[in-house]
PDB file of C-alpha atoms in Angstrom:
ATOM      1  CA  MET A   1     -23.184  44.807  67.942  1.00  0.00           C
ATOM      2  CA  LEU A   2     -20.715  42.076  67.111  1.00  0.00           C
ATOM      3  CA  TRP A   3     -21.911  38.510  67.541  1.00  0.00           C
ATOM      4  CA  PHE A   4     -19.070  37.704  69.978  1.00  0.00           C
ATOM      5  CA  ALA A   5     -19.619  40.761  72.184  1.00  0.00           C
ATOM      6  CA  ASP A   6     -21.427  38.692  74.827  1.00  0.00           C
ATOM      7  CA  PHE A   7     -18.730  36.022  75.097  1.00  0.00           C
ATOM      8  CA  TYR A   8     -15.548  35.839  77.124  1.00  0.00           C
ATOM      9  CA  VAL A   9     -12.614  33.671  76.104  1.00  0.00           C
ATOM     10  CA  VAL A  10     -10.438  32.146  78.815  1.00  0.00           C
ATOM     11  CA  LEU A  11      -7.024  30.831  77.761  1.00  0.00           C
ATOM     12  CA  LEU A  12      -5.619  28.175  80.094  1.00  0.00           C
ATOM     13  CA  SER A  13      -1.991  27.255  79.480  1.00  0.00           C
ATOM     14  CA  PRO A  14       0.931  26.081  81.647  1.00  0.00           C
ATOM     15  CA  CYS A  15       3.317  28.426  79.807  1.00  0.00           C
ATOM     16  CA  GLU A  16       3.741  32.155  80.130  1.00  0.00           C
ATOM     17  CA  LEU A  17       2.536  34.446  77.394  1.00  0.00           C
ATOM     18  CA  ASP A  18       5.103  35.433  74.805  1.00  0.00           C
ATOM     19  CA  THR A  19       5.615  39.015  73.692  1.00  0.00           C
ATOM     20  CA  THR A  20       3.551  38.661  70.525  1.00  0.00           C
ATOM     21  CA  MET A  21       0.528  37.275  72.340  1.00  0.00           C
ATOM     22  CA  LYS A  22       0.757  39.986  74.993  1.00  0.00           C
ATOM     23  CA  MET A  23       0.639  42.641  72.285  1.00  0.00           C
ATOM     24  CA  ILE A  24      -2.372  40.983  70.668  1.00  0.00           C
ATOM     25  CA  LEU A  25      -4.261  40.832  73.958  1.00  0.00           C
ATOM     26  CA  GLN A  26      -3.637  44.546  74.485  1.00  0.00           C
ATOM     27  CA  VAL A  27      -5.798  45.387  71.479  1.00  0.00           C
ATOM     28  CA  PRO A  28      -9.000  47.018  72.808  1.00  0.00           C
ATOM     29  CA  MET A  29     -11.190  44.542  70.931  1.00  0.00           C
ATOM     30  CA  TRP A  30      -9.688  41.631  72.885  1.00  0.00           C
ATOM     31  CA  ALA A  31      -8.446  43.264  76.071  1.00  0.00           C
ATOM     32  CA  GLN A  32     -11.862  43.130  77.764  1.00  0.00           C
ATOM     33  CA  ARG A  33     -12.927  39.806  76.275  1.00  0.00           C
ATOM     34  CA  VAL A  34      -9.895  37.525  76.526  1.00  0.00           C
ATOM     35  CA  ILE A  35      -8.557  36.353  79.892  1.00  0.00           C
ATOM     36  CA  TYR A  36      -5.303  34.442  80.262  1.00  0.00           C
ATOM     37  CA  ILE A  37      -4.784  32.031  83.162  1.00  0.00           C
ATOM     38  CA  GLN A  38      -1.535  30.188  83.705  1.00  0.00           C
ATOM     39  CA  GLY A  39      -2.303  26.686  84.867  1.00  0.00           C
ATOM     40  CA  SER A  40      -2.995  23.112  83.827  1.00  0.00           C
ATOM     41  CA  ALA A  41      -6.199  21.441  82.702  1.00  0.00           C
ATOM     42  CA  LEU A  42      -5.146  18.401  84.744  1.00  0.00           C
ATOM     43  CA  LYS A  43      -5.693  20.295  88.008  1.00  0.00           C
ATOM     44  CA  ASP A  44      -9.182  20.881  89.353  1.00  0.00           C
ATOM     45  CA  THR A  45      -8.080  24.102  91.030  1.00  0.00           C
ATOM     46  CA  ASP A  46      -7.034  25.605  87.699  1.00  0.00           C
ATOM     47  CA  LEU A  47     -10.248  24.434  86.040  1.00  0.00           C
ATOM     48  CA  THR A  48     -12.180  26.101  88.837  1.00  0.00           C
ATOM     49  CA  ARG A  49     -10.273  29.338  88.271  1.00  0.00           C
ATOM     50  CA  ALA A  50     -11.180  29.148  84.588  1.00  0.00           C
ATOM     51  CA  ARG A  51     -14.844  28.450  85.518  1.00  0.00           C
ATOM     52  CA  MET A  52     -14.897  25.433  83.272  1.00  0.00           C
ATOM     53  CA  ASN A  53     -18.195  24.187  84.683  1.00  0.00           C
ATOM     54  CA  ALA A  54     -19.897  27.385  83.438  1.00  0.00           C
ATOM     55  CA  ALA A  55     -18.320  27.415  79.979  1.00  0.00           C
ATOM     56  CA  GLU A  56     -20.360  27.262  76.792  1.00  0.00           C
ATOM     57  CA  ALA A  57     -17.675  25.144  75.121  1.00  0.00           C
ATOM     58  CA  CYS A  58     -14.116  23.932  75.630  1.00  0.00           C
ATOM     59  CA  PHE A  59     -11.545  23.947  72.822  1.00  0.00           C
ATOM     60  CA  ILE A  60      -8.519  21.727  73.416  1.00  0.00           C
ATOM     61  CA  LEU A  61      -5.694  22.369  70.961  1.00  0.00           C
ATOM     62  CA  ALA A  62      -2.897  19.921  70.273  1.00  0.00           C
ATOM     63  CA  ALA A  63       0.530  20.827  71.613  1.00  0.00           C
ATOM     64  CA  ARG A  64       3.011  21.481  68.812  1.00  0.00           C
ATOM     65  CA  ASN A  65       6.150  21.501  70.935  1.00  0.00           C
ATOM     66  CA  TYR A  66       6.268  17.686  70.913  1.00  0.00           C
ATOM     67  CA  ILE A  67       8.534  15.923  68.437  1.00  0.00           C
ATOM     68  CA  ASP A  68       6.474  12.740  68.798  1.00  0.00           C
ATOM     69  CA  ARG A  69       2.910  13.410  67.669  1.00  0.00           C
ATOM     70  CA  SER A  70       1.629  10.325  69.460  1.00  0.00           C
ATOM     71  CA  ALA A  71       2.925  11.772  72.728  1.00  0.00           C
ATOM     72  CA  ALA A  72       1.203  15.057  71.912  1.00  0.00           C
ATOM     73  CA  ASP A  73      -2.080  13.219  71.361  1.00  0.00           C
ATOM     74  CA  GLU A  74      -1.674  11.409  74.671  1.00  0.00           C
ATOM     75  CA  HIS A  75      -1.339  14.732  76.461  1.00  0.00           C
ATOM     76  CA  THR A  76      -4.383  16.079  74.620  1.00  0.00           C
ATOM     77  CA  ILE A  77      -6.454  13.013  75.546  1.00  0.00           C
ATOM     78  CA  LEU A  78      -5.513  13.335  79.217  1.00  0.00           C
ATOM     79  CA  ARG A  79      -6.579  16.973  79.257  1.00  0.00           C
ATOM     80  CA  SER A  80      -9.845  16.074  77.561  1.00  0.00           C
ATOM     81  CA  TRP A  81     -10.585  13.366  80.118  1.00  0.00           C
ATOM     82  CA  ALA A  82      -9.801  15.747  82.960  1.00  0.00           C
ATOM     83  CA  VAL A  83     -12.202  18.347  81.582  1.00  0.00           C
ATOM     84  CA  ARG A  84     -14.880  15.703  81.091  1.00  0.00           C
ATOM     85  CA  ASP A  85     -14.572  14.504  84.688  1.00  0.00           C
ATOM     86  CA  PHE A  86     -14.720  18.078  85.994  1.00  0.00           C
ATOM     87  CA  ALA A  87     -17.488  19.387  83.714  1.00  0.00           C
ATOM     88  CA  PRO A  88     -19.236  16.505  81.915  1.00  0.00           C
ATOM     89  CA  ASN A  89     -21.914  18.744  80.373  1.00  0.00           C
ATOM     90  CA  VAL A  90     -19.517  21.119  78.621  1.00  0.00           C
ATOM     91  CA  PRO A  91     -19.161  20.294  74.897  1.00  0.00           C
ATOM     92  CA  GLN A  92     -15.586  19.757  73.788  1.00  0.00           C
ATOM     93  CA  TYR A  93     -13.915  20.554  70.476  1.00  0.00           C
ATOM     94  CA  ILE A  94     -10.627  18.699  70.278  1.00  0.00           C
ATOM     95  CA  GLN A  95      -7.687  18.828  67.889  1.00  0.00           C
ATOM     96  CA  ILE A  96      -5.472  15.761  67.547  1.00  0.00           C
ATOM     97  CA  PHE A  97      -2.840  14.569  65.090  1.00  0.00           C
ATOM     98  CA  ARG A  98      -3.347  10.819  64.643  1.00  0.00           C
ATOM     99  CA  PRO A  99      -6.677   9.429  63.373  1.00  0.00           C
ATOM    100  CA  GLU A 100      -6.310   6.241  65.415  1.00  0.00           C
ATOM    101  CA  ASN A 101      -6.601   8.314  68.606  1.00  0.00           C
ATOM    102  CA  LYS A 102     -10.082   9.616  67.804  1.00  0.00           C
ATOM    103  CA  ILE A 103     -11.658   6.635  69.543  1.00  0.00           C
ATOM    104  CA  HIS A 104     -10.302   7.844  72.894  1.00  0.00           C
ATOM    105  CA  VAL A 105     -12.195  11.136  72.625  1.00  0.00           C
ATOM    106  CA  ALA A 106     -15.365   9.832  70.993  1.00  0.00           C
ATOM    107  CA  PHE A 107     -17.437  11.646  73.632  1.00  0.00           C
ATOM    108  CA  ALA A 108     -16.361  15.047  72.275  1.00  0.00           C
ATOM    109  CA  GLU A 109     -18.758  17.240  70.354  1.00  0.00           C
ATOM    110  CA  HIS A 110     -16.344  17.444  67.447  1.00  0.00           C
ATOM    111  CA  VAL A 111     -12.833  16.120  66.818  1.00  0.00           C
ATOM    112  CA  VAL A 112     -10.498  17.640  64.231  1.00  0.00           C
ATOM    113  CA  CYS A 113      -7.727  15.297  63.121  1.00  0.00           C
ATOM    114  CA  GLU A 114      -4.918  17.088  61.322  1.00  0.00           C
ATOM    115  CA  ASP A 115      -3.717  14.056  59.367  1.00  0.00           C
ATOM    116  CA  GLU A 116      -7.252  13.227  58.231  1.00  0.00           C
ATOM    117  CA  PHE A 117      -7.757  16.815  57.139  1.00  0.00           C
ATOM    118  CA  LYS A 118      -4.616  16.759  55.005  1.00  0.00           C
ATOM    119  CA  TYR A 119      -5.530  13.447  53.384  1.00  0.00           C
ATOM    120  CA  ALA A 120      -9.116  14.568  52.767  1.00  0.00           C
ATOM    121  CA  LEU A 121      -7.859  17.784  51.202  1.00  0.00           C
ATOM    122  CA  LEU A 122      -5.666  15.829  48.811  1.00  0.00           C
ATOM    123  CA  ALA A 123      -8.507  13.427  48.015  1.00  0.00           C
ATOM    124  CA  ASN A 124     -10.837  16.314  47.186  1.00  0.00           C
ATOM    125  CA  ASN A 125      -8.556  17.170  44.293  1.00  0.00           C
ATOM    126  CA  CYS A 126     -10.194  14.271  42.450  1.00  0.00           C
ATOM    127  CA  LEU A 127     -13.576  16.022  42.681  1.00  0.00           C
ATOM    128  CA  CYS A 128     -12.337  19.603  42.620  1.00  0.00           C
ATOM    129  CA  PRO A 129      -8.888  19.966  41.016  1.00  0.00           C
ATOM    130  CA  GLY A 130      -6.749  22.624  42.620  1.00  0.00           C
ATOM    131  CA  THR A 131      -8.466  22.549  46.021  1.00  0.00           C
ATOM    132  CA  SER A 132      -5.334  21.750  48.007  1.00  0.00           C
ATOM    133  CA  THR A 133      -3.330  24.413  46.179  1.00  0.00           C
ATOM    134  CA  LEU A 134      -5.994  27.059  46.743  1.00  0.00           C
ATOM    135  CA  VAL A 135      -6.391  26.290  50.460  1.00  0.00           C
ATOM    136  CA  THR A 136      -2.622  26.121  50.977  1.00  0.00           C
ATOM    137  CA  LEU A 137      -2.099  29.511  49.336  1.00  0.00           C
ATOM    138  CA  LEU A 138      -4.898  31.039  51.407  1.00  0.00           C
ATOM    139  CA  LEU A 139      -3.495  29.702  54.687  1.00  0.00           C
ATOM    140  CA  HIS A 140       0.195  30.375  54.031  1.00  0.00           C
ATOM    141  CA  THR A 141       0.869  34.017  53.233  1.00  0.00           C
ATOM    142  CA  SER A 142       4.092  35.923  52.706  1.00  0.00           C
ATOM    143  CA  ARG A 143       5.437  38.070  55.529  1.00  0.00           C
ATOM    144  CA  GLY A 144       7.241  40.406  53.144  1.00  0.00           C
ATOM    145  CA  HIS A 145       9.131  40.555  49.897  1.00  0.00           C
ATOM    146  CA  VAL A 146      11.858  37.961  49.631  1.00  0.00           C
ATOM    147  CA  CYS A 147      13.606  40.138  47.072  1.00  0.00           C
ATOM    148  CA  GLY A 148      12.915  43.337  45.218  1.00  0.00           C
ATOM    149  CA  TYR A 149      10.767  43.512  42.105  1.00  0.00           C
ATOM    150  CA  GLN A 150      13.723  44.567  39.939  1.00  0.00           C
ATOM    151  CA  HIS A 151      15.781  41.562  41.031  1.00  0.00           C
ATOM    152  CA  PHE A 152      12.808  39.289  40.330  1.00  0.00           C
ATOM    153  CA  GLN A 153      12.318  40.758  36.852  1.00  0.00           C
ATOM    154  CA  ARG A 154      16.004  40.408  36.018  1.00  0.00           C
ATOM    155  CA  ALA A 155      15.699  36.722  36.904  1.00  0.00           C
ATOM    156  CA  GLY A 156      13.006  36.385  34.245  1.00  0.00           C
ATOM    157  CA  GLY A 157       9.942  36.498  36.481  1.00  0.00           C
ATOM    158  CA  ARG A 158       6.805  38.597  36.346  1.00  0.00           C
ATOM    159  CA  ASN A 159       4.931  40.279  39.166  1.00  0.00           C
ATOM    160  CA  VAL A 160       1.747  38.244  39.524  1.00  0.00           C
ATOM    161  CA  ASP A 161      -0.945  38.652  42.170  1.00  0.00           C
ATOM    162  CA  LEU A 162      -2.982  35.536  42.947  1.00  0.00           C
ATOM    163  CA  PHE A 163      -6.485  37.021  42.764  1.00  0.00           C
ATOM    164  CA  GLU A 164      -5.596  39.405  39.914  1.00  0.00           C
ATOM    165  CA  SER A 165      -3.949  36.724  37.822  1.00  0.00           C
ATOM    166  CA  LEU A 166      -5.557  35.738  34.551  1.00  0.00           C
ATOM    167  CA  TYR A 167      -3.836  32.374  34.728  1.00  0.00           C
ATOM    168  CA  PHE A 168      -5.342  31.629  38.150  1.00  0.00           C
ATOM    169  CA  VAL A 169      -8.874  32.528  37.093  1.00  0.00           C
ATOM    170  CA  VAL A 170      -8.800  30.778  33.705  1.00  0.00           C
ATOM    171  CA  VAL A 171      -7.194  27.571  34.968  1.00  0.00           C
ATOM    172  CA  THR A 172      -9.436  27.426  38.036  1.00  0.00           C
ATOM    173  CA  PHE A 173     -12.675  27.795  36.111  1.00  0.00           C
ATOM    174  CA  ALA A 174     -11.498  25.585  33.255  1.00  0.00           C
ATOM    175  CA  THR A 175     -10.763  22.687  35.603  1.00  0.00           C
ATOM    176  CA  VAL A 176     -13.528  23.254  38.174  1.00  0.00           C
ATOM    177  CA  GLY A 177     -16.822  23.337  36.348  1.00  0.00           C
ATOM    178  CA  TYR A 178     -20.238  23.785  37.909  1.00  0.00           C
ATOM    179  CA  GLY A 179     -21.235  20.254  36.922  1.00  0.00           C
ATOM    180  CA  ASP A 180     -17.938  18.754  38.082  1.00  0.00           C
ATOM    181  CA  TYR A 181     -18.174  20.298  41.528  1.00  0.00           C
ATOM    182  CA  LYS A 182     -21.764  19.070  42.131  1.00  0.00           C
ATOM    183  CA  PRO A 183     -22.847  21.731  44.646  1.00  0.00           C
ATOM    184  CA  ASP A 184     -25.615  19.776  46.362  1.00  0.00           C
ATOM    185  CA  ARG A 185     -25.402  21.755  49.616  1.00  0.00           C
ATOM    186  CA  TRP A 186     -25.744  25.454  50.269  1.00  0.00           C
ATOM    187  CA  PRO A 187     -22.061  26.027  51.264  1.00  0.00           C
ATOM    188  CA  SER A 188     -20.962  24.505  47.959  1.00  0.00           C
ATOM    189  CA  GLN A 189     -23.507  26.542  46.033  1.00  0.00           C
ATOM    190  CA  LEU A 190     -22.431  29.716  47.825  1.00  0.00           C
ATOM    191  CA  PHE A 191     -18.786  28.952  47.047  1.00  0.00           C
ATOM    192  CA  MET A 192     -19.507  28.504  43.352  1.00  0.00           C
ATOM    193  CA  VAL A 193     -21.571  31.706  43.193  1.00  0.00           C
ATOM    194  CA  ILE A 194     -18.759  33.678  44.845  1.00  0.00           C
ATOM    195  CA  MET A 195     -16.151  32.212  42.496  1.00  0.00           C
ATOM    196  CA  ILE A 196     -18.293  33.004  39.445  1.00  0.00           C
ATOM    197  CA  CYS A 197     -18.783  36.593  40.642  1.00  0.00           C
ATOM    198  CA  VAL A 198     -15.042  36.947  41.153  1.00  0.00           C
ATOM    199  CA  ALA A 199     -14.433  35.677  37.629  1.00  0.00           C
ATOM    200  CA  LEU A 200     -16.941  38.115  36.148  1.00  0.00           C
ATOM    201  CA  ILE A 201     -15.224  40.993  37.938  1.00  0.00           C
ATOM    202  CA  VAL A 202     -11.611  39.982  37.398  1.00  0.00           C
ATOM    203  CA  LEU A 203     -11.655  38.693  33.824  1.00  0.00           C
ATOM    204  CA  PRO A 204     -12.678  41.975  32.100  1.00  0.00           C
ATOM    205  CA  THR A 205      -9.977  43.934  33.899  1.00  0.00           C
ATOM    206  CA  GLN A 206      -7.396  41.299  33.060  1.00  0.00           C
ATOM    207  CA  PHE A 207      -8.279  41.290  29.361  1.00  0.00           C
ATOM    208  CA  GLU A 208      -8.052  45.074  29.333  1.00  0.00           C
ATOM    209  CA  GLN A 209      -4.660  44.937  31.017  1.00  0.00           C
ATOM    210  CA  LEU A 210      -3.437  42.269  28.591  1.00  0.00           C
ATOM    211  CA  ALA A 211      -4.599  44.306  25.604  1.00  0.00           C
ATOM    212  CA  TYR A 212      -2.871  47.407  26.936  1.00  0.00           C
ATOM    213  CA  THR A 213       0.350  45.461  27.561  1.00  0.00           C
ATOM    214  CA  TRP A 214       0.222  43.950  24.076  1.00  0.00           C
ATOM    215  CA  MET A 215      -0.202  47.360  22.456  1.00  0.00           C
ATOM    216  CA  GLU A 216       2.695  48.779  24.458  1.00  0.00           C
ATOM    217  CA  LYS A 217       4.926  45.923  23.357  1.00  0.00           C
ATOM    218  CA  GLN A 218       3.887  46.449  19.739  1.00  0.00           C
ATOM    219  CA  LYS A 219       4.881  50.078  19.988  1.00  0.00           C
ATOM    220  CA  LEU A 220       8.284  49.067  21.307  1.00  0.00           C
ATOM    221  CA  GLY A 221       8.710  46.562  18.498  1.00  0.00           C
ATOM    222  CA  GLY A 222       8.530  43.547  20.770  1.00  0.00           C
ATOM    223  CA  SER A 223       6.220  40.581  20.677  1.00  0.00           C
ATOM    224  CA  TYR A 224       3.854  39.524  23.442  1.00  0.00           C
ATOM    225  CA  ARG A 225       4.204  35.988  24.626  1.00  0.00           C
TER     226      ARG A 225
END
C-alpha cells in the first residue's frame, strides 16, 4: 500500500479550477484522495468546510499572480494568521518570496523563502561546483523538440542527452570530489553514492560509444574531434 493512501488532500482556493487541473484530478489515483473547495482561507466558514481544525498539516503557497512580491507575501501572511487563529494546533508550512517577511510567520513549522533558496543554491556552488546548474536542469525540462534533429545537426550541433553525456559525467566528477563535498550527513553520503554508481554505469557505455564512433569516422576518412 502506498504511504499516502490514508491521507486526503483538500485544496482551498478562491479561483475556479482550470482545465489542466481538472484533468489531473480525474486520474483514479487522485480522484478519491484530492478534494477541491472554492473559498478563502480568510473566512471561517470556508475553513470549516475544509475541516482545517482536523488537518494534519496546512501548506500555504505564495500567490504568483501578483506583480509585486511584497503584496503577495502580505496576502500569504494574512492567510497564515487566519489559519492560526482558527486552528492554532495545526502545523503550517508556508512559502513566501521575501526573506524579511519570515519574522511575521515565525510560528510556522517551516517557512520556505524562494529568494533565500535561490541565493543559497548559488552559494553552494562554492562548496559543490555545478549544483545550481544541475538543479536547474532537473527542475526545468523541455516540453518537446524546438527543432528537428536534422536542422540541429546542420547548425553544427550534436544530439546530447544529459545523463548519457560523457561531458556531464566527467566534468561533474572532476569538479565535485568526495573530499570536496564533505558528506557529513546521510543525505549527502547517499547522494554521493548514487552519483558514483551512475558514473560507474554510464562511463563504460560512453567509452564504448566513443570508440565505435571514432572507428566509424576512421573508416570514412574523417578525424574525430
